[in-house]
mmCIF file of C-alpha atoms in Angstrom:
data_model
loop_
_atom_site.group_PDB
_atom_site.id
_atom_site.type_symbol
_atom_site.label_atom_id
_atom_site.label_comp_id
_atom_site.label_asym_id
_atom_site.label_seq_id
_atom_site.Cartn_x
_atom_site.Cartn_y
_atom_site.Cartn_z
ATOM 1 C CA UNK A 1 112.981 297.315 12.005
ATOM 2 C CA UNK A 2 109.468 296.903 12.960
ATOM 3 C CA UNK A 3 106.703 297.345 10.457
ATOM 4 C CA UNK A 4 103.253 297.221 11.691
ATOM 5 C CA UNK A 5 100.662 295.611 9.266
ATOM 6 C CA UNK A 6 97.931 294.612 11.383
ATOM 7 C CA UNK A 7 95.515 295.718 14.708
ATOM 8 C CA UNK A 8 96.771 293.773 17.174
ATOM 9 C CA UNK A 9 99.841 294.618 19.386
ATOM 10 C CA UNK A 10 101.860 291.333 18.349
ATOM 11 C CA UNK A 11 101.143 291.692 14.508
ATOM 12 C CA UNK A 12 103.982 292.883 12.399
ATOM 13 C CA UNK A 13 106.945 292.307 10.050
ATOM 14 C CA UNK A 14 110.381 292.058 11.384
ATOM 15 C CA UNK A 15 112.937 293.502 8.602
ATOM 16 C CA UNK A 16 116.535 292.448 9.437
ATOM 17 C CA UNK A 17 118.037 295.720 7.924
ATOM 18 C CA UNK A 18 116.863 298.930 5.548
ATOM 19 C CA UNK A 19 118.700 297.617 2.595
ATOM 20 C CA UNK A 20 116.118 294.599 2.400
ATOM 21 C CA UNK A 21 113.375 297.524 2.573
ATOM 22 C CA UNK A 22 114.985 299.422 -0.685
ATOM 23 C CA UNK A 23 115.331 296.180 -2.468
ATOM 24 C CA UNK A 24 111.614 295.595 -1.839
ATOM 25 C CA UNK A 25 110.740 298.503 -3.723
ATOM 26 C CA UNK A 26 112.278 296.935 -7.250
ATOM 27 C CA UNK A 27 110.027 293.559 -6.819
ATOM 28 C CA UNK A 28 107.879 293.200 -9.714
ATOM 29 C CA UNK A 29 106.904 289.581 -8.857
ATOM 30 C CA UNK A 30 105.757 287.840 -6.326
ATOM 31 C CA UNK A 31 106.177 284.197 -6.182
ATOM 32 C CA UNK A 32 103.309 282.555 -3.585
ATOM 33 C CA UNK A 33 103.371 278.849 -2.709
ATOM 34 C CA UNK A 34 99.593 277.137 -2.213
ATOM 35 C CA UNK A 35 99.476 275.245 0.863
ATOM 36 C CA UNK A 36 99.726 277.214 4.531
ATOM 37 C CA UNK A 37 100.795 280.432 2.635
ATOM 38 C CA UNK A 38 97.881 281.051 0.723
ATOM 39 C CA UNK A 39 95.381 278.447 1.802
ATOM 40 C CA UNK A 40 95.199 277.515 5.988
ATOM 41 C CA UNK A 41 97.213 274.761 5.902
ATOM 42 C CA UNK A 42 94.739 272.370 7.449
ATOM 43 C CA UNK A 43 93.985 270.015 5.108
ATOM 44 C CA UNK A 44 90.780 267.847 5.643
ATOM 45 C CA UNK A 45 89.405 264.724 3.922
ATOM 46 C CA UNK A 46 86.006 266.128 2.271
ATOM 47 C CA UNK A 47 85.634 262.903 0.205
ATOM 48 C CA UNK A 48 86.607 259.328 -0.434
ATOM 49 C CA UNK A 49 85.777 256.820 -3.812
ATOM 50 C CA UNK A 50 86.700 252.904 -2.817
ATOM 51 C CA UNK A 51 86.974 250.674 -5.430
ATOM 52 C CA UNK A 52 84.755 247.791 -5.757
ATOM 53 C CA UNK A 53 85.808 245.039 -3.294
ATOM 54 C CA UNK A 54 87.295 247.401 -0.983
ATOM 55 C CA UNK A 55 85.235 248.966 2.287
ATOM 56 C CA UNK A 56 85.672 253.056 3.121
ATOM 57 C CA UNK A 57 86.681 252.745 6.284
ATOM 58 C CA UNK A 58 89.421 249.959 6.281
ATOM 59 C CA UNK A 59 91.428 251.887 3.518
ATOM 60 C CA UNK A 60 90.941 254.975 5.129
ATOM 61 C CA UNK A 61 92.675 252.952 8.660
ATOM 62 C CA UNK A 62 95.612 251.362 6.126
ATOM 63 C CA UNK A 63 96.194 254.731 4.822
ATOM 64 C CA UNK A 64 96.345 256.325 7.814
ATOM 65 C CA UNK A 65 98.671 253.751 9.370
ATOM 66 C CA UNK A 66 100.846 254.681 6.482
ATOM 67 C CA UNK A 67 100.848 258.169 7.097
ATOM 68 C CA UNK A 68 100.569 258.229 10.869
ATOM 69 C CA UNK A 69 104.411 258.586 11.240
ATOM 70 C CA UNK A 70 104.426 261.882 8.502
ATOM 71 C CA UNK A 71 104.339 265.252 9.067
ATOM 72 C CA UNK A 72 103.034 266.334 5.996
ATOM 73 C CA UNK A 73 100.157 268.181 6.109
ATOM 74 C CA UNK A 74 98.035 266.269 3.753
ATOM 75 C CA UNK A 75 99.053 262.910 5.864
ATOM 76 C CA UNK A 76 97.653 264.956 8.650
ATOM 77 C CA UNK A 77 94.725 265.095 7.206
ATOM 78 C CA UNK A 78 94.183 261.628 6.904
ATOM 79 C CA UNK A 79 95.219 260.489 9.719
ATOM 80 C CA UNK A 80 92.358 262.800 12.010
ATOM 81 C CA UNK A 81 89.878 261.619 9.455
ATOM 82 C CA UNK A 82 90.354 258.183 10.850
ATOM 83 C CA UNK A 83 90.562 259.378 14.423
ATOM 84 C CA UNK A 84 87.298 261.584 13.413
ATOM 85 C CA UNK A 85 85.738 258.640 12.247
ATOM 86 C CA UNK A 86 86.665 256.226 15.863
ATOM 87 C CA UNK A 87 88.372 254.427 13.150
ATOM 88 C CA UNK A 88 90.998 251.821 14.629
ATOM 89 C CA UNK A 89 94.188 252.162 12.774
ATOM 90 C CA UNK A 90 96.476 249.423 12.383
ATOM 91 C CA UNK A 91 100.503 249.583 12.929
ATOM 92 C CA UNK A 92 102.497 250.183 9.823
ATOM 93 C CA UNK A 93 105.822 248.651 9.445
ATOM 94 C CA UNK A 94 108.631 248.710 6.944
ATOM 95 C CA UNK A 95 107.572 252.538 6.183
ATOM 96 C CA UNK A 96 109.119 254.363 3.045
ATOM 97 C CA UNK A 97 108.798 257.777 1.717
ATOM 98 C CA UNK A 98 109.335 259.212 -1.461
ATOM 99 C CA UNK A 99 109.305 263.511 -1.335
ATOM 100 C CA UNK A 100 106.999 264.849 -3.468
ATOM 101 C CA UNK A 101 105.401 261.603 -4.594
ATOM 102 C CA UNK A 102 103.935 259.228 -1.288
ATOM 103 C CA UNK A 103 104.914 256.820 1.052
ATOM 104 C CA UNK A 104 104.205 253.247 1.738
ATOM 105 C CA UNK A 105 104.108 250.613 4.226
ATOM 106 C CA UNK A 106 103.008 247.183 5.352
ATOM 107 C CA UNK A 107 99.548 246.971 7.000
ATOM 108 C CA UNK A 108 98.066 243.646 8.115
ATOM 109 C CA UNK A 109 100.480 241.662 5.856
ATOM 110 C CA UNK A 110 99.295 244.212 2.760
ATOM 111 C CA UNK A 111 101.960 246.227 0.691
ATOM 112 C CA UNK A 112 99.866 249.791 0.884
ATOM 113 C CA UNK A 113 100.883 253.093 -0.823
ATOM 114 C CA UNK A 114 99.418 256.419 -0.341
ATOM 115 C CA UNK A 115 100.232 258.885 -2.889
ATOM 116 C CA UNK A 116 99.402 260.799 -6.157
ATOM 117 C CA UNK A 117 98.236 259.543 -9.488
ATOM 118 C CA UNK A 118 101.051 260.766 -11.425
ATOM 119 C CA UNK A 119 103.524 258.808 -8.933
ATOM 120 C CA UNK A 120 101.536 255.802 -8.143
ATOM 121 C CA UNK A 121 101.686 255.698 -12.261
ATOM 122 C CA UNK A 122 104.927 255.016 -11.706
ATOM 123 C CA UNK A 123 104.675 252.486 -9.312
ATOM 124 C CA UNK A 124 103.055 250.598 -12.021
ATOM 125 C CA UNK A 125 99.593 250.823 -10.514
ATOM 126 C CA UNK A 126 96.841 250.918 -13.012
ATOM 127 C CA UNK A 127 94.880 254.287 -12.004
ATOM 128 C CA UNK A 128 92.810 254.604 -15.628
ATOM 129 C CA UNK A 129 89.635 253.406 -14.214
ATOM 130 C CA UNK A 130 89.721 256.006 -11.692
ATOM 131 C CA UNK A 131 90.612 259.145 -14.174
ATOM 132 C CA UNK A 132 87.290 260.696 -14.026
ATOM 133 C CA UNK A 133 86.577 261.378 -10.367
ATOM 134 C CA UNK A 134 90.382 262.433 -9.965
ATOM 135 C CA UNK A 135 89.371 264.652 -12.361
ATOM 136 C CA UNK A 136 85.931 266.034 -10.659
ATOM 137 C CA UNK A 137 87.756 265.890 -7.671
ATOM 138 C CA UNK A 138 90.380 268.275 -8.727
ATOM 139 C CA UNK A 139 87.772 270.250 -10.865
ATOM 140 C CA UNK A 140 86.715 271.419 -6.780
ATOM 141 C CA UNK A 141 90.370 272.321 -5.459
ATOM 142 C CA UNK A 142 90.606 268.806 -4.010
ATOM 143 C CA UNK A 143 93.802 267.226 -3.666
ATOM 144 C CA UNK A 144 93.505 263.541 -5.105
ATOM 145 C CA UNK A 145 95.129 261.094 -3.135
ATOM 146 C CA UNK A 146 95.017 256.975 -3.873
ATOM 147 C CA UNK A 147 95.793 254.565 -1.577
ATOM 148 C CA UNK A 148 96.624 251.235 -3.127
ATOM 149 C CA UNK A 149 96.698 247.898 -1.900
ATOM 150 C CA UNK A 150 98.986 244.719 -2.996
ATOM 151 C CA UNK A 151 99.944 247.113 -5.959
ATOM 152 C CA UNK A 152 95.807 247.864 -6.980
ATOM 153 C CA UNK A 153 94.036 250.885 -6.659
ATOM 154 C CA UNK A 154 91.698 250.865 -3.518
ATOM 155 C CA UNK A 155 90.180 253.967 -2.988
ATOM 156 C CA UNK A 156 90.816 257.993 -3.785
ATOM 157 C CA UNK A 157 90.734 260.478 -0.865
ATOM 158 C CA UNK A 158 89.818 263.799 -1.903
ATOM 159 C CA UNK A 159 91.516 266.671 0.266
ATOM 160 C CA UNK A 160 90.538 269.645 0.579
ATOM 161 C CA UNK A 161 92.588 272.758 2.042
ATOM 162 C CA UNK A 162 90.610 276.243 2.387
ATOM 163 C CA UNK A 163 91.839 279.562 1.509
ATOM 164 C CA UNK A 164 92.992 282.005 4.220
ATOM 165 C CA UNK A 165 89.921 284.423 5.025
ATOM 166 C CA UNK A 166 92.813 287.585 4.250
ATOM 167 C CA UNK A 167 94.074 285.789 1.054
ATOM 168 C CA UNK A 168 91.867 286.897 -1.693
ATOM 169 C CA UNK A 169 92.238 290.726 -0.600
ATOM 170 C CA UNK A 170 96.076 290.405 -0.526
ATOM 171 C CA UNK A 171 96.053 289.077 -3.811
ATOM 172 C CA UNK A 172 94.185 291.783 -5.271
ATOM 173 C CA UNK A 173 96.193 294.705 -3.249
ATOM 174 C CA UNK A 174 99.215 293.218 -4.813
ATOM 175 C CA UNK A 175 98.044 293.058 -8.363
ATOM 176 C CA UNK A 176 96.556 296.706 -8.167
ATOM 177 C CA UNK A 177 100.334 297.800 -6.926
ATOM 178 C CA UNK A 178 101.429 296.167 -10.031
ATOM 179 C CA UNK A 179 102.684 293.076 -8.787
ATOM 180 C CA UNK A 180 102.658 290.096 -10.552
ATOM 181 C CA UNK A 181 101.549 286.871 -8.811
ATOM 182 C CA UNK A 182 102.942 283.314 -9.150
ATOM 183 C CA UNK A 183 101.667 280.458 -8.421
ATOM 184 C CA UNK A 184 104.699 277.669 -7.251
ATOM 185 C CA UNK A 185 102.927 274.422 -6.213
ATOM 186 C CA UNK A 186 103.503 270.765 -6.147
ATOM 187 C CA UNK A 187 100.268 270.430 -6.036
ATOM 188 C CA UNK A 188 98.451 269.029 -9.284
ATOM 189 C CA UNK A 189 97.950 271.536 -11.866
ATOM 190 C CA UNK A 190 94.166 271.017 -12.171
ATOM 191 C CA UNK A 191 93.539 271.211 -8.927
ATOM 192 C CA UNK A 192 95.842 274.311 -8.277
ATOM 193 C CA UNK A 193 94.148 276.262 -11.237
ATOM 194 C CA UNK A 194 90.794 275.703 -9.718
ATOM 195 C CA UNK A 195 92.615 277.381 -6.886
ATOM 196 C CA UNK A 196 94.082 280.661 -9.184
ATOM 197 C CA UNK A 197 90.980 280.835 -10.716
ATOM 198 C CA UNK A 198 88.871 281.513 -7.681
ATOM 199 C CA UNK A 199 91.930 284.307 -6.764
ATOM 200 C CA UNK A 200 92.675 285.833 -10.071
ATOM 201 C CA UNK A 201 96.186 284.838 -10.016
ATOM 202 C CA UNK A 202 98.473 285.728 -12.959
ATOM 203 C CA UNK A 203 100.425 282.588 -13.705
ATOM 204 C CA UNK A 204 100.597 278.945 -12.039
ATOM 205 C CA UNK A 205 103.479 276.813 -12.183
ATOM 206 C CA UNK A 206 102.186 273.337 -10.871
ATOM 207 C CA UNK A 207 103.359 269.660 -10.536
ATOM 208 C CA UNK A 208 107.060 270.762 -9.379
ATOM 209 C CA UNK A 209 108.955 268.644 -6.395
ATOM 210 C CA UNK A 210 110.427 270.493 -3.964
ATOM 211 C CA UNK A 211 113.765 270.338 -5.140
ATOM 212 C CA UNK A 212 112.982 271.996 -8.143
ATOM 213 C CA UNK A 213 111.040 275.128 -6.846
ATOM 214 C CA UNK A 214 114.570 276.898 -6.632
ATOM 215 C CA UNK A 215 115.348 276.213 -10.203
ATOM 216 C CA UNK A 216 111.956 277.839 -11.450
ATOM 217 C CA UNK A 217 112.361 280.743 -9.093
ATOM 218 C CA UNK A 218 116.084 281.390 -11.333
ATOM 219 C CA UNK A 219 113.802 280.764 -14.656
ATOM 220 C CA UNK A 220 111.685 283.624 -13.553
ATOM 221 C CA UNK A 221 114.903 285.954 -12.652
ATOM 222 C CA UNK A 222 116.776 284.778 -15.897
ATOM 223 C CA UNK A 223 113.725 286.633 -17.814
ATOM 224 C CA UNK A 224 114.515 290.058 -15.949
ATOM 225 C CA UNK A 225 111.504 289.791 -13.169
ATOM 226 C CA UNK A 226 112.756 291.022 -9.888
ATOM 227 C CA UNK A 227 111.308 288.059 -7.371
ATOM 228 C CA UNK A 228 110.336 287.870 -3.702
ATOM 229 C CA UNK A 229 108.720 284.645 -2.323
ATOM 230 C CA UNK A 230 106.361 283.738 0.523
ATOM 231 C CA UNK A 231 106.356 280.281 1.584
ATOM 232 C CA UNK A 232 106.769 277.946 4.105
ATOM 233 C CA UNK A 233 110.286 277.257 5.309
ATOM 234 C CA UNK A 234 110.858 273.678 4.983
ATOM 235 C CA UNK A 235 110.122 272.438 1.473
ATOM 236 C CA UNK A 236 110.593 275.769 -0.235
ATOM 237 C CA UNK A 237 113.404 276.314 1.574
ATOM 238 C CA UNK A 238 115.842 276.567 -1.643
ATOM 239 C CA UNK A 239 113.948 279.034 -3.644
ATOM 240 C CA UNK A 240 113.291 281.341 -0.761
ATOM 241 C CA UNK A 241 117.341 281.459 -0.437
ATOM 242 C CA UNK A 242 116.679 281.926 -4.508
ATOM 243 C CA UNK A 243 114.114 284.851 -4.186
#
């Protein structure tokens, strides 16, 4: 089945049968992930904070020889700020990832790590000195990112992703058919309730890793709420099959 939701001739919803159309009709909430469903999904870098001793533009090329081999989208983001920038980025070796937290690398003989604050914490590298312009950052809908190097905080990248121009209208079409509108993000929570604020949105369930979307998407069924989701199908995979 066909359904036709928008003015071009390629726009539309493929439906795989009718029974998935009269199982629609009992959703009374709709579960929304932030990045590429409700904002673009192009992340850029709209900021960066170096610590004193350290030079903007050869943490930005560490961290982006870090993320260079990462398809994230925030990595992305990054890495064309460099190449934006006619930045020369160095090669990265002995690469690691860590979903949902960062990745590191060796740089130029330097242990670097490109990440959150709240994993970086863990890591064991000191981010207190930076807390308030995380905080202002995130205060703006930024995503803050710290690169570290030799284990001590080097600089914060502030990323920013837009909304989609059709978001804030679906939002409120939704929540005027009764719909009610979660928020499922790994994103930090202050930075994705800048985010809900700016679209009205109902409830926000922030700071979860990937693996645990699925598990919140159950919480949400266990209390009687009949749930679709829209979200990308790699990382939310899971709780999409959950939904």
């Amino acid at each position: 089945i066909m359904v036709g939701v928008g003015r071009g001739a390629g726009e539309g919803v493929l439906v795989k049968n009718a029974e998935a159309l009269e199982r629609l009709q009992k959703i009374d909430t709709l579960v929304v992930d932030k990045t590429g469903t409700l904002t673009q999904g192009h992340p850029s870098l709209v900021d960066q904070k170096v610590v004193a001793g350290h030079h903007a533009e050869i943490v930005l090329a560490m961290a982006a020889a870090v993320e260079s081999g990462s398809e994230h989208p925030l990595a992305r983001a990054i890495v064309d700020a460099a190449r934006e920038r006619d930045v020369t980025v160095p090669t990265a070796t002995a690469f690691t990832a860590r979903p949902g937290g960062g990745v590191e690398a060796l740089v130029d003989g330097h242990q670097v790590m490109v990440g959150s604050p709240a994993f970086l914490t863990t890591q064991h590298a000191d981010t207190t000195p930076l807390t308030d312009d995380i905080d202002a950052f995130r205060r703006q809908g930024a995503t803050a990112v710290i690169v570290t190097v030799d284990g001590q905080p080097a600089s914060i990248l502030a990323i920013a992703d837009p909304l989609k121009p059709t978001t804030a209208q679906a939002i409120d079409d939704l929540r005027h058919r009764g719909m009610r509108i979660v928020m499922l993000t790994g994103d930090n929570r202050r930075t994705a309730e800048a985010v809900a604020r700016e679209l009205g949105l109902d409830t926000v369930i922030a700071e979860v890793l990937p693996e645990d979307k699925a598990a919140k998407v159950q919480e949400l069924q266990g209390q009687g709420r009949k749930v679709a989701m829209v979200g990308d199908g790699v990382n939310d995979a899971p709780a999409l099959a959950q939904a």
